[in-house]
Coordinates of C-alpha atoms in Angstrom, one line a residue:
X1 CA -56.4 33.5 -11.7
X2 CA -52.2 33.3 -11.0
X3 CA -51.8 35.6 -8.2
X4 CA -49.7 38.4 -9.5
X5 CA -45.7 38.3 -9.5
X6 CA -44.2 41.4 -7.1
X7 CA -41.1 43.2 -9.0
X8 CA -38.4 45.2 -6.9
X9 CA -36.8 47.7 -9.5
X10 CA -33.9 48.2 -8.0
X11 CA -30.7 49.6 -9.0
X12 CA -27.2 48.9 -8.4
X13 CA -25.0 51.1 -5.4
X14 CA -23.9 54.6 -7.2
X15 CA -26.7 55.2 -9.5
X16 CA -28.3 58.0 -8.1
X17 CA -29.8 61.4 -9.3
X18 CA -30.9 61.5 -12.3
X19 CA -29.1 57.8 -13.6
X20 CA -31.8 56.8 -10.9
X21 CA -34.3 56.7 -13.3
X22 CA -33.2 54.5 -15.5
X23 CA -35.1 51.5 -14.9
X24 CA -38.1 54.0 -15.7
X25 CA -39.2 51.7 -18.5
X26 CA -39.8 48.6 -16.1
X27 CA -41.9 50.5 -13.9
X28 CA -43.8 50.9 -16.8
X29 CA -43.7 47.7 -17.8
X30 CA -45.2 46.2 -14.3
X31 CA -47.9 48.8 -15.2
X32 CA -49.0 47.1 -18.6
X33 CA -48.8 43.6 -16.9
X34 CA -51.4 44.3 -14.3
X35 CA -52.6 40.6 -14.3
X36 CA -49.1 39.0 -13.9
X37 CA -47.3 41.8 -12.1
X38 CA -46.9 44.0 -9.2
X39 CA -44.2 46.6 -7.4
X40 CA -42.6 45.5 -4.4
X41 CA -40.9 47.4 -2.3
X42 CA -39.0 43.9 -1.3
X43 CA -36.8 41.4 -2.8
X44 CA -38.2 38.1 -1.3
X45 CA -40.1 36.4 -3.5
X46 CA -40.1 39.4 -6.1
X47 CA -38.4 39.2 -9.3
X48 CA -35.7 41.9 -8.9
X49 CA -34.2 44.3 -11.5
X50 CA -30.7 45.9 -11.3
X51 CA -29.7 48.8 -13.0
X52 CA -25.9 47.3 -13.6
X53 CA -24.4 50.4 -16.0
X54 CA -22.3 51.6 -13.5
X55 CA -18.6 51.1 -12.5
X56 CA -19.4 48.2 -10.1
X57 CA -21.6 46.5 -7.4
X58 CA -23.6 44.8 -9.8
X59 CA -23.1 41.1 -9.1
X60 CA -22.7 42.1 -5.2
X61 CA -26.4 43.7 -5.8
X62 CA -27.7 40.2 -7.9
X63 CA -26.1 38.5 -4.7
X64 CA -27.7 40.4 -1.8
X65 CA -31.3 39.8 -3.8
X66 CA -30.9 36.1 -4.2
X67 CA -29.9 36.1 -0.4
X68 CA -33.1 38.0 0.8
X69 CA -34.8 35.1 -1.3
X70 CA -35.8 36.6 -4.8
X71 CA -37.6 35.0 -7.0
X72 CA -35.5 36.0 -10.0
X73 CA -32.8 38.6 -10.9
X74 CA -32.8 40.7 -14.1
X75 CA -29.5 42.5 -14.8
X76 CA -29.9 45.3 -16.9
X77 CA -27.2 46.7 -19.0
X78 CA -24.1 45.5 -17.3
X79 CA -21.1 47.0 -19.4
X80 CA -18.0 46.3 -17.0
X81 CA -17.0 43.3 -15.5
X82 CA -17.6 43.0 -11.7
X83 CA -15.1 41.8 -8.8
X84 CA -17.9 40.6 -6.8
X85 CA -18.2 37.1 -5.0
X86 CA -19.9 34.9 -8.1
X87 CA -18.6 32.0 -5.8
X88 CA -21.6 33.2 -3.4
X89 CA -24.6 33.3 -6.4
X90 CA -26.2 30.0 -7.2
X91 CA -24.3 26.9 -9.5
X92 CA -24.8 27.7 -13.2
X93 CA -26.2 31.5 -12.8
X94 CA -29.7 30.1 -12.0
X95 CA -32.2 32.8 -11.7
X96 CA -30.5 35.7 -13.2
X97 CA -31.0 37.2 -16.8
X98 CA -29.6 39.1 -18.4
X99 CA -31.1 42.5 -20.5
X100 CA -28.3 43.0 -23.2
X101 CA -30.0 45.8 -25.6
X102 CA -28.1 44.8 -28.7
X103 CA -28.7 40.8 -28.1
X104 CA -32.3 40.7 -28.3
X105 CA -34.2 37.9 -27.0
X106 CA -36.4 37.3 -30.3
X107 CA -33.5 37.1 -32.6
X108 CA -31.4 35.1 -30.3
X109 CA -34.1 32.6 -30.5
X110 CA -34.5 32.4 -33.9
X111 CA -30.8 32.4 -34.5
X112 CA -30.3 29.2 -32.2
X113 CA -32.8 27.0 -34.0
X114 CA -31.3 27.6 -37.4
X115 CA -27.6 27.3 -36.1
X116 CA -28.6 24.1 -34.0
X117 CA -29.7 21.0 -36.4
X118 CA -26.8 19.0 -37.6
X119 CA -25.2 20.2 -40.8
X120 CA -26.7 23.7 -40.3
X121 CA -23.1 25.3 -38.0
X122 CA -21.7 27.6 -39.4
X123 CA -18.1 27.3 -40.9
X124 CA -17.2 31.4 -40.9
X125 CA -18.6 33.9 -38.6
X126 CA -18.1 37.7 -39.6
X127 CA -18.8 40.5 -37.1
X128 CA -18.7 44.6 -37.7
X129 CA -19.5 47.2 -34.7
X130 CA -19.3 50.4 -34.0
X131 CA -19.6 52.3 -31.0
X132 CA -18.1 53.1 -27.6
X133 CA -17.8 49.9 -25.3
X134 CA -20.0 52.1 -22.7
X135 CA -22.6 51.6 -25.0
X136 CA -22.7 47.6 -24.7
X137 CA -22.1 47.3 -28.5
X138 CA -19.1 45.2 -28.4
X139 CA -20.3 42.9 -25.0
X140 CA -23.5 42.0 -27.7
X141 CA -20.8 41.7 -31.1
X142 CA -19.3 39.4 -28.8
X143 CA -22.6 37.5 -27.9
X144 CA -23.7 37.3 -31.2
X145 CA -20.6 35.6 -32.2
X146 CA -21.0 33.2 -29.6
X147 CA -24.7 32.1 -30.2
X148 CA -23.6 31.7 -34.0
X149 CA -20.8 29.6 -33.1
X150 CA -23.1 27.2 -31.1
X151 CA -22.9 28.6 -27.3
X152 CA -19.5 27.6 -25.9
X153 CA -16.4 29.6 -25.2
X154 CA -14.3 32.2 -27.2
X155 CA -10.9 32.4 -27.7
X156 CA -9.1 35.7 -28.3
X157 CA -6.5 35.8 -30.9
X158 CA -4.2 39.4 -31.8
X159 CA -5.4 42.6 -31.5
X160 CA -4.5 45.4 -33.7
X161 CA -5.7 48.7 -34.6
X162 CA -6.0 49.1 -38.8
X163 CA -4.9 53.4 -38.4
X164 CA -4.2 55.9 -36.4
X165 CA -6.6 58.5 -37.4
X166 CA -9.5 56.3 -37.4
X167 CA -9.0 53.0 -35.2
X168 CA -10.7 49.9 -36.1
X169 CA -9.5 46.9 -34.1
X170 CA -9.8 43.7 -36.2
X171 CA -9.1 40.2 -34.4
X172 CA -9.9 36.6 -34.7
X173 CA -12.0 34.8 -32.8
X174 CA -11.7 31.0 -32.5
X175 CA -15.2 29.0 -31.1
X176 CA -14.4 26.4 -29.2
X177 CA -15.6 23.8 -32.2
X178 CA -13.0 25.5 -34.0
X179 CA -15.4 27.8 -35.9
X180 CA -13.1 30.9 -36.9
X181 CA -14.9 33.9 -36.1
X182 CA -13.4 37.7 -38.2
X183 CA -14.0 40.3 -35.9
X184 CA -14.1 44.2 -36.8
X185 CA -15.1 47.0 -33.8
X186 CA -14.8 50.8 -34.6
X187 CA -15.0 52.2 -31.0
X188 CA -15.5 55.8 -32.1
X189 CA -18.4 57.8 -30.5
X190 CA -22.2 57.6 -32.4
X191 CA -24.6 55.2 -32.6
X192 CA -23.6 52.3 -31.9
X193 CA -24.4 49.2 -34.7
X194 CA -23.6 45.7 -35.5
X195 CA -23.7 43.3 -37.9
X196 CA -23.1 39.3 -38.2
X197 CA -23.2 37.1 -40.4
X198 CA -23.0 33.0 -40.1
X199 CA -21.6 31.8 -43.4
X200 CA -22.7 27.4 -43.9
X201 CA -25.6 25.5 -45.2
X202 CA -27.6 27.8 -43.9
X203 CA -26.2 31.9 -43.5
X204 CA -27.3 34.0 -41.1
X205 CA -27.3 37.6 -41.0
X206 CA -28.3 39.6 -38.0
X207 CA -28.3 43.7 -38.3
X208 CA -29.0 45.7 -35.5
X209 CA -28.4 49.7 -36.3
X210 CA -30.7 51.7 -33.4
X211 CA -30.2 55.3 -35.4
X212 CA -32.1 53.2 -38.7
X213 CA -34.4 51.8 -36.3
X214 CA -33.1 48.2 -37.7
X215 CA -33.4 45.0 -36.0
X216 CA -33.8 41.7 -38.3
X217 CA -32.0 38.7 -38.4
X218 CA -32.6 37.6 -41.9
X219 CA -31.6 33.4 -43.4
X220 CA -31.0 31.7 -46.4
X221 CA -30.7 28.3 -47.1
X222 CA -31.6 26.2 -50.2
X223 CA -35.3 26.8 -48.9
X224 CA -35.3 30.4 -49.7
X225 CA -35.1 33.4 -47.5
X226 CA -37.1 33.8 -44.4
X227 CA -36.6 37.3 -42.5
X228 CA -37.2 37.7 -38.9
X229 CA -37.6 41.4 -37.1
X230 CA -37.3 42.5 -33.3
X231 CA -40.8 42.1 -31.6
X232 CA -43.0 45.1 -31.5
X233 CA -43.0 45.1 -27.4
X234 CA -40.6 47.0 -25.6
X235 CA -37.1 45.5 -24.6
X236 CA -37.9 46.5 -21.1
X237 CA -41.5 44.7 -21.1
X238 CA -40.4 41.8 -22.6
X239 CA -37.3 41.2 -20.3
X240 CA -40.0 41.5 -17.6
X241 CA -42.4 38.8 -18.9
X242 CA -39.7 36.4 -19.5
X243 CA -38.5 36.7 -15.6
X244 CA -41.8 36.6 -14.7
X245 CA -42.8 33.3 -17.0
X246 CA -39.5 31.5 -16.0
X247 CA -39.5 28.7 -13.9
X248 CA -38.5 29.5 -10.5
X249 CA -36.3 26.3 -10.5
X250 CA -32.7 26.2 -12.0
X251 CA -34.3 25.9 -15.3
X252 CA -33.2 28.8 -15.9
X253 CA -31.1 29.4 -18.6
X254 CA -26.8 30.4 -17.7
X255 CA -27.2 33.8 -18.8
X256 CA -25.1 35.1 -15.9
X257 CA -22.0 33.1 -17.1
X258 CA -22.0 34.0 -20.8
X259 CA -22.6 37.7 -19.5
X260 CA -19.5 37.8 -17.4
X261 CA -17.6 35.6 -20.1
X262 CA -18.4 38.4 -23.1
X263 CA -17.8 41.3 -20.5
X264 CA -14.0 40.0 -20.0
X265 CA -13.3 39.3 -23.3
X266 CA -14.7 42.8 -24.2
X267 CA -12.4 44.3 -21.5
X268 CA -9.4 42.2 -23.2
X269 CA -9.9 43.2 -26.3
X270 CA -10.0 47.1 -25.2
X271 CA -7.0 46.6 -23.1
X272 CA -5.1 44.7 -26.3
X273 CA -6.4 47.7 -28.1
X274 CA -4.9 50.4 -26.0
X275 CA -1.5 48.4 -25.7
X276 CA -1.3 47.8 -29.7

């Protein structure tokens, strides 16, 4: 038997009181992995989770882990961007995830092997959210847009709001293959929702809409339709698995980079929004 894998769940400087308990659900998570997982009251050789919602400190916090020698770093939830040292984590993000709510892993998975075979990119990408920024809804949009564009960088085009008494900021998005990605976000208060859609050989349509308890990425291609929903496991205990199945090389996939890349473009677009 695989001795079991400690966990620190930590949480980021300034969350205190009752934000403290956050991270509740990973507790419970090391709980229903009692084979592969344990709590830890230290980081070295623990995977680590960070409660990143607050104003700052995150990325100093994924730092200071990595230092005292963890095996792993989870982020979870990091909505601004942070002025820490990146210079000081490892090349390429390696051993840090990230736990973005409305970019599930599942979907993300199955999105990337129908957008990755020759002929199957798509040549439109359409995306519709609504909900605060606080609420991660428009880092995700943003994700989503990249992983249907084929993983590289975005480029940010105008920024306008449509009305006054409503605002919806509509912009266009350019991949860097050139894909052109339309881009609507209604930042009033609610539940926050998306929806995508990959229009090419093969379209893609990802909904994710919390308060309808929706999460389904659904294709079509000349081979029919094929529908694909959110696992049945709990964001928090499958966030944990993965950290805890993950190599403890640099195998690990960049999700640190594309985190901080989506949470600047998010603060652009805000700050283009504000300005209009």
């Amino acid at each position: 038997m695989s001795p079991r894998i400690p966990v620190l769940v930590s949480s980021a400087p300034g969350a205190r009181g009752a934000d403290g308990d956050r991270l509740a659900p990973y507790r419970v998570a090391v709980a229903e992995l009692p084979l592969s997982a344990q709590l830890s009251s230290t980081a070295t050789g623990a995977v680590v989770v960070i409660d990143a919602r607050g104003s700052g400190g995150w990325l100093c916090a994924v730092e200071a882990a990595l230092a005292d020698g963890a095996r792993g770093v989870v982020v979870d939830e990091a909505v601004v961007p942070d002025a820490g040292r990146r210079d000081r984590l490892p090349a390429g993000g390696a051993h840090v995830l990230a736990a973005r709510c409305f970019l599930p892993r599942d979907l993300v998975e199955a999105a990337r092997a129908l957008v990755a075979p020759s002929g199957s990119k798509a040549v439109l990408v359409t995306v519709e959210a609504g909900g605060p920024s606080s609420s991660g809804v428009l880092r995700d949009a943003l994700g989503w847009a990249r992983v249907l564009t084929g993983g590289g960088e975005l480029g940010l085009g105008s920024v306008f709001p449509e009305n006054e008494s409503g605002p919806t900021v509509s912009l266009l998005l350019e991949s860097h293959d050139g894909i052109p990605v339309l881009f609507s976000w209604a930042p009033a208060a609610g539940v926050p929702w998306l929806r995508v859609s990959a229009l090419g050989a093969v379209e893609v349509e990802v909904a994710i809409d919390p308060g309808a308890g929706v999460a389904r990425l659904t294709s079509r291609s000349a081979e029919g339709e094929r529908v694909v929903r959110e696992a049945f496991e709990g964001r928090a205990r499958r966030e944990l698995r993965w950290a805890l199945e993950a190599p403890r090389a640099s195998d690990w996939p960049d999700e640190l980079s594309r985190l901080l890349e989506d949470l600047e473009l998010s603060w652009q677009i805000e700050r283009g929004c504000s300005s209009a």
